[in-house]
Amino acid sequence: MSDLLDVVRGLSKKTDSKIVLVVLDGVGGLPLELNGETELATARTPNLDALAAESQLGLVELVGAGITPGSGPGHLSLFGYDPLKYVVGRGALSAVGIGVKLNAGDVAVRGNFATLGADRIVDDRRAGRPTDEKNVEIVAKLRAAIPSIDGIPVEIYTESEHRFVVVFRAQNGEALGANIGDVDPQVTGVQPMTATAHDPASEKTAALVNAFVGQAEATLKDEPQVNGVLFRGYSDVPHFPSFADVYKLNAACIASYPMYKGLASLVGMDVLPVEGHEDALEGKIQALTENWARYDFFFLHIKKTDSTGEDGNFTEKAHKVELFDELLPAILALKPDVLGLVGDHSTPSKLLSHSWHPVPFLIHGGHGRFDPAQRFTETEALKGTLGLRRGTDVMPLLMANALKLNKYGA
Amino acid sequence: MSDLLDVVRGLSKKTDSKIVLVVLDGVGGLPLELNGETELATARTPNLDALAAESQLGLVELVGAGITPGSGPGHLSLFGYDPLKYVVGRGALSAVGIGVKLNAGDVAVRGNFATLGADRIVDDRRAGRPTDEKNVEIVAKLRAAIPSIDGIPVEIYTESEHRFVVVFRAQNGEALGANIGDVDPQVTGVQPMTATAHDPASEKTAALVNAFVGQAEATLKDEPQVNGVLFRGYSDVPHFPSFADVYKLNAACIASYPMYKGLASLVGMDVLPVEGHEDALEGKIQALTENWARYDFFFLHIKKTDSTGEDGNFTEKAHKVELFDELLPAILALKPDVLGLVGDHSTPSKLLSHSWHPVPFLIHGGHGRFDPAQRFTETEALKGTLGLRRGTDVMPLLMANALKLNKYGA
């Protein structure tokens, strides 16, 4: 059975209309007390309120009932890719999270630096938690020593402390498999394991991993503490039909954090440079404005609504919503044909973490009916004309409202 | 592509929190007159009303739009098993309905006692509708004569009147197939048919069935009326990943009627003894209280809300809801972390049968938002934050609210 993405791909058409999708990361919340108000409801948001009064509203569940989405699955769902079908593994997410662009067929692996004693016995699985600076120094040595193995380019990146990422780049369109056993024994006092392939397609990758381990140990043999590598979390990179292919959109990503830029690049968006530090709200508006003529779709990512929820700071999370509210007029001044506003998951301050609760979704512009929901809040959105839906419905609804989808069937 | 059950299995974790799921059988109703009130809305339920005011509400559709669920699919859906994927056949449901525990690989078959005349011609397909006592007498004779066939243990059970059930027990992990043609010719004046296998996996079972028919006729040859057996409705037993496996729950069933105990045992719940007759409400509360420390999940089944609907007795059905309302404080006194309240289907008195209408669903405890629904009724539930959902969403939502699910993806 074809999923909605396949249907949309067959119906989408290029038009002049422009869509902006703003993702307020983790924007959904919870009241601190029974029947109290959420962060969104507490925030003073005159611009959002005025927008909501003339918009279509609803709620979306990103992955499924009760399922708390990570940032990867949450965004893929918003981009229209069923997160149960398009799975981005840990290794790939680590790579994407530090801004590494991955291509279909590549394999990304999470690594730990370790301390090996006599006979290669693992003494410390985290090599004494080296500083990031030490990590960078070790990575530089490994890059110089292991540029490629057996014709396969090898890329090595610092993540943080003892964590690093290796990317094996597929050559000549021959996809590398990632179904491989761990090198990390998960305990100390034993040797690292030899990686074994669990299917024929992964045999070459297993050989690459084992060769890497040997060459790395040789390279680091004079290091007192950081002298071994352990691997687990191998990810192949699924083929994502691109935004250009599925939606006929020329799409740009405006985000500050590497993870979101990486996810956007996986689906073929151009990642625009953003000036400024951290959430860089003004830099994002500037990037949007300066590139307005060049694209017909913008994914604009706002991070701090999530971070403050993770910190358990209710007041500050509400304040981050208010900061976005101040930004809204500048976005509306560009007159997007359709503006979408949504979260990639909830991050209630009460839970100090992502949660499973549906997030509000708003469509401004396009063609809607009278919508009883008057604010962009969880409780008001419940009354909205868009109802409670899957996250994968967001893109088809934005496309439809922008009149970019042909009729299905005659 | 994985379904929600697979995803939940990968995310579930053992914690100290306790969940109680109360199933009010067939609790959904209909008004007797246009725009009137349902049984639930008519009932005086002060405890339920107070509970609903501080709970999350919604409605669930157990199988699909317009589909009236039997008790089997209704409960499987509530337990999280897609009833379109996990099909329990008529034979297995008959066995489960009389309290027989089935294991993966077994085959259960529905039988009719029949009257055969000269040349094995079927004179009466129901053997003159014998009494239950006569049925028990005949079954005893057959049990003595046919303990096993070809090394396969054979179990024979009285259902009622002319109906009985045979279970062929798989040995050595070799599953028996159930894709077999009928023995019952469905008309009189002809001989019973010889069962034929429709696939290689069912050939052994077909031989067992035919041998059973021959041995039964030999055993009953001196009976004047009950001297033949007819079979149709063969069921193999699907493998149900257990509650322990999927949810990491140590689950107990508290129910009075065999069907519900059987369904619970299919998914690996312990079936607790309940003192008392019929619905045994007090015995159920006693079982819950006495076993409170031993389990972290309780499925508590209330039957009479369904039976009274089937009888077409609107007033009595509303009264059964009131009886449950009186029970509620004793359940809440145990302080479950999460209490779920739902039906396995609707049974409107107006229709004197199960129906397709969604049933109200309530979650108390856990982590919800302000919920506009103020009573546990069909009309109020429509306003609730849980929306209209599939029955298979119930368990993931209870698990999430009990904080027993890890995040999906990073």
Short mmCIF file of C-alpha atoms in Angstrom, two decimals, chain B residues 104-285:
data_model
loop_
_atom_site.label_atom_id
_atom_site.label_comp_id
_atom_site.label_asym_id
_atom_site.label_seq_id
_atom_site.Cartn_x
_atom_site.Cartn_y
_atom_site.Cartn_z
CA ALA B 104 0.71 -21.36 19.95
CA GLY B 105 0.60 -24.26 17.46
CA ASP B 106 -2.55 -25.90 18.87
CA VAL B 107 -5.69 -26.24 16.78
CA ALA B 108 -9.17 -25.75 18.25
CA VAL B 109 -12.25 -26.93 16.37
CA ARG B 110 -15.95 -26.34 16.85
CA GLY B 111 -18.05 -29.49 16.65
CA ASN B 112 -21.74 -30.29 16.45
CA PHE B 113 -23.18 -33.57 17.59
CA ALA B 114 -25.39 -34.98 14.81
CA THR B 115 -27.78 -37.87 14.17
CA LEU B 116 -26.63 -40.21 11.44
CA GLY B 117 -28.98 -42.74 9.78
CA ALA B 118 -28.25 -45.68 7.51
CA ASP B 119 -25.15 -45.29 5.34
CA ARG B 120 -23.96 -42.39 7.59
CA ILE B 121 -26.57 -40.10 6.08
CA VAL B 122 -26.98 -36.95 8.23
CA ASP B 123 -30.54 -36.95 9.55
CA ASP B 124 -30.18 -34.08 12.03
CA ARG B 125 -27.22 -31.68 12.12
CA ARG B 126 -27.90 -30.90 15.79
CA ALA B 127 -28.72 -34.40 17.08
CA GLY B 128 -32.13 -33.24 18.31
CA ARG B 129 -30.53 -30.53 20.43
CA PRO B 130 -29.47 -32.69 23.38
CA THR B 131 -29.49 -31.25 26.90
CA ASP B 132 -26.24 -29.94 28.35
CA GLU B 133 -26.27 -33.00 30.65
CA LYS B 134 -26.47 -35.34 27.69
CA ASN B 135 -23.67 -33.39 26.04
CA VAL B 136 -21.48 -33.89 29.13
CA GLU B 137 -22.28 -37.62 29.12
CA ILE B 138 -21.32 -37.99 25.45
CA VAL B 139 -18.15 -35.96 25.91
CA ALA B 140 -17.14 -38.25 28.79
CA LYS B 141 -17.51 -41.29 26.53
CA LEU B 142 -15.43 -39.64 23.80
CA ARG B 143 -12.74 -38.54 26.27
CA ALA B 144 -12.38 -42.11 27.46
CA ALA B 145 -12.24 -43.48 23.93
CA ILE B 146 -10.03 -40.89 22.25
CA PRO B 147 -7.34 -39.54 24.62
CA SER B 148 -4.95 -39.06 21.72
CA ILE B 149 -4.53 -39.79 18.03
CA ASP B 150 -1.20 -40.59 16.43
CA GLY B 151 0.68 -39.18 19.43
CA ILE B 152 -1.26 -35.89 19.45
CA PRO B 153 -3.21 -35.30 22.69
CA VAL B 154 -6.90 -34.74 22.02
CA GLU B 155 -9.04 -32.70 24.43
CA ILE B 156 -12.82 -32.64 24.19
CA TYR B 157 -15.04 -30.08 25.93
CA THR B 158 -18.75 -29.51 26.28
CA GLU B 159 -19.89 -26.11 25.04
CA SER B 160 -23.74 -26.39 25.26
CA GLU B 161 -26.56 -28.47 23.77
CA HIS B 162 -25.18 -29.98 20.53
CA ARG B 163 -21.99 -27.89 20.58
CA PHE B 164 -18.59 -29.11 21.66
CA VAL B 165 -14.98 -28.16 21.15
CA VAL B 166 -11.97 -30.32 20.30
CA VAL B 167 -8.41 -29.17 20.90
CA PHE B 168 -5.50 -30.92 19.20
CA ARG B 169 -2.35 -30.12 21.17
CA ALA B 170 0.82 -29.45 19.18
CA GLN B 171 3.77 -31.61 20.27
CA ASN B 172 7.50 -30.91 20.17
CA GLY B 173 6.97 -27.39 18.91
CA GLU B 174 5.49 -28.61 15.62
CA ALA B 175 2.59 -26.27 14.94
CA LEU B 176 -0.57 -27.85 13.54
CA GLY B 177 -2.15 -26.12 10.56
CA ALA B 178 -5.83 -25.17 10.54
CA ASN B 179 -6.49 -24.63 6.85
CA ILE B 180 -8.92 -27.50 6.44
CA GLY B 181 -12.25 -28.12 4.69
CA ASP B 182 -15.42 -28.74 6.69
CA VAL B 183 -16.77 -32.10 7.80
CA ASP B 184 -20.21 -30.53 8.28
CA PRO B 185 -22.06 -30.75 4.92
CA GLN B 186 -24.41 -27.94 6.15
CA VAL B 187 -27.42 -29.92 4.81
CA THR B 188 -29.12 -33.15 5.78
CA GLY B 189 -29.58 -36.16 3.51
CA VAL B 190 -25.92 -36.55 2.65
CA GLN B 191 -22.90 -38.08 4.39
CA PRO B 192 -20.47 -36.02 6.44
CA MET B 193 -17.60 -34.82 4.28
CA THR B 194 -14.04 -36.01 4.54
CA ALA B 195 -11.85 -33.16 5.80
CA THR B 196 -9.19 -32.13 3.29
CA ALA B 197 -6.10 -30.04 3.95
CA HIS B 198 -5.79 -26.83 1.95
CA ASP B 199 -2.07 -26.53 2.60
CA PRO B 200 0.78 -28.91 3.51
CA ALA B 201 0.97 -27.61 7.08
CA SER B 202 -2.62 -28.73 7.67
CA GLU B 203 -2.38 -32.28 6.30
CA LYS B 204 -1.64 -33.81 9.68
CA THR B 205 -4.57 -31.95 11.24
CA ALA B 206 -6.94 -33.12 8.48
CA ALA B 207 -5.89 -36.70 9.18
CA LEU B 208 -6.50 -36.16 12.90
CA VAL B 209 -9.95 -34.74 12.22
CA ASN B 210 -10.94 -37.64 9.95
CA ALA B 211 -9.60 -40.18 12.44
CA PHE B 212 -11.56 -38.42 15.20
CA VAL B 213 -14.78 -38.63 13.15
CA GLY B 214 -14.31 -42.37 12.60
CA GLN B 215 -13.43 -43.15 16.22
CA ALA B 216 -16.27 -41.00 17.53
CA GLU B 217 -18.83 -42.77 15.33
CA ALA B 218 -17.49 -46.13 16.52
CA THR B 219 -17.72 -45.02 20.15
CA LEU B 220 -21.26 -43.64 19.78
CA LYS B 221 -22.67 -46.34 17.47
CA ASP B 222 -25.21 -47.53 20.06
CA GLU B 223 -26.50 -44.03 20.85
CA PRO B 224 -29.95 -43.60 19.29
CA GLN B 225 -29.66 -39.90 18.54
CA VAL B 226 -26.18 -38.54 19.34
CA ASN B 227 -24.17 -40.83 17.10
CA GLY B 228 -22.17 -38.58 14.82
CA VAL B 229 -19.93 -35.50 14.84
CA LEU B 230 -19.61 -32.63 12.36
CA PHE B 231 -16.81 -30.07 12.30
CA ARG B 232 -16.35 -26.60 10.98
CA GLY B 233 -14.48 -23.58 12.31
CA TYR B 234 -10.87 -24.72 12.68
CA SER B 235 -8.52 -22.27 14.34
CA ASP B 236 -4.84 -22.31 14.81
CA VAL B 237 -3.58 -20.19 17.67
CA PRO B 238 -1.55 -17.15 16.70
CA HIS B 239 1.52 -16.31 18.71
CA PHE B 240 0.74 -13.37 20.93
CA PRO B 241 3.83 -11.56 22.16
CA SER B 242 3.09 -11.52 25.87
CA PHE B 243 2.36 -8.54 28.09
CA ALA B 244 5.65 -9.28 29.84
CA ASP B 245 7.49 -9.15 26.51
CA VAL B 246 5.73 -6.15 24.95
CA TYR B 247 5.08 -3.98 27.98
CA LYS B 248 7.46 -5.42 30.63
CA LEU B 249 4.32 -5.68 32.76
CA ASN B 250 3.52 -8.27 35.34
CA ALA B 251 -0.18 -8.38 34.49
CA ALA B 252 -3.21 -9.87 36.21
CA CYS B 253 -6.74 -10.45 34.96
CA ILE B 254 -9.71 -10.03 37.27
CA ALA B 255 -12.81 -11.29 35.48
CA SER B 256 -15.72 -13.65 36.10
CA TYR B 257 -16.54 -14.94 32.64
CA PRO B 258 -14.41 -17.57 30.90
CA MET B 259 -14.12 -15.71 27.58
CA TYR B 260 -12.33 -12.74 29.14
CA LYS B 261 -10.10 -14.89 31.30
CA GLY B 262 -9.20 -16.86 28.17
CA LEU B 263 -8.36 -13.74 26.17
CA ALA B 264 -6.23 -12.42 29.03
CA SER B 265 -4.35 -15.69 29.30
CA LEU B 266 -3.68 -15.62 25.52
CA VAL B 267 -1.61 -12.46 26.09
CA GLY B 268 0.11 -13.85 29.15
CA MET B 269 -1.81 -12.34 32.05
CA ASP B 270 -2.19 -14.27 35.28
CA VAL B 271 -5.87 -15.00 35.83
CA LEU B 272 -6.75 -14.33 39.47
CA PRO B 273 -9.51 -16.27 41.22
CA VAL B 274 -12.61 -14.19 41.95
CA GLU B 275 -15.06 -15.10 44.71
CA GLY B 276 -18.77 -14.71 44.07
CA HIS B 277 -21.45 -15.26 41.45
CA GLU B 278 -21.96 -13.71 38.06
CA ASP B 279 -20.29 -10.27 37.90
CA ALA B 280 -19.07 -10.65 41.50
CA LEU B 281 -18.25 -6.97 41.90
CA GLU B 282 -17.17 -7.28 45.51
CA GLY B 283 -15.12 -10.36 44.80
CA LYS B 284 -13.32 -8.45 42.06
CA ILE B 285 -12.43 -5.58 44.37
#
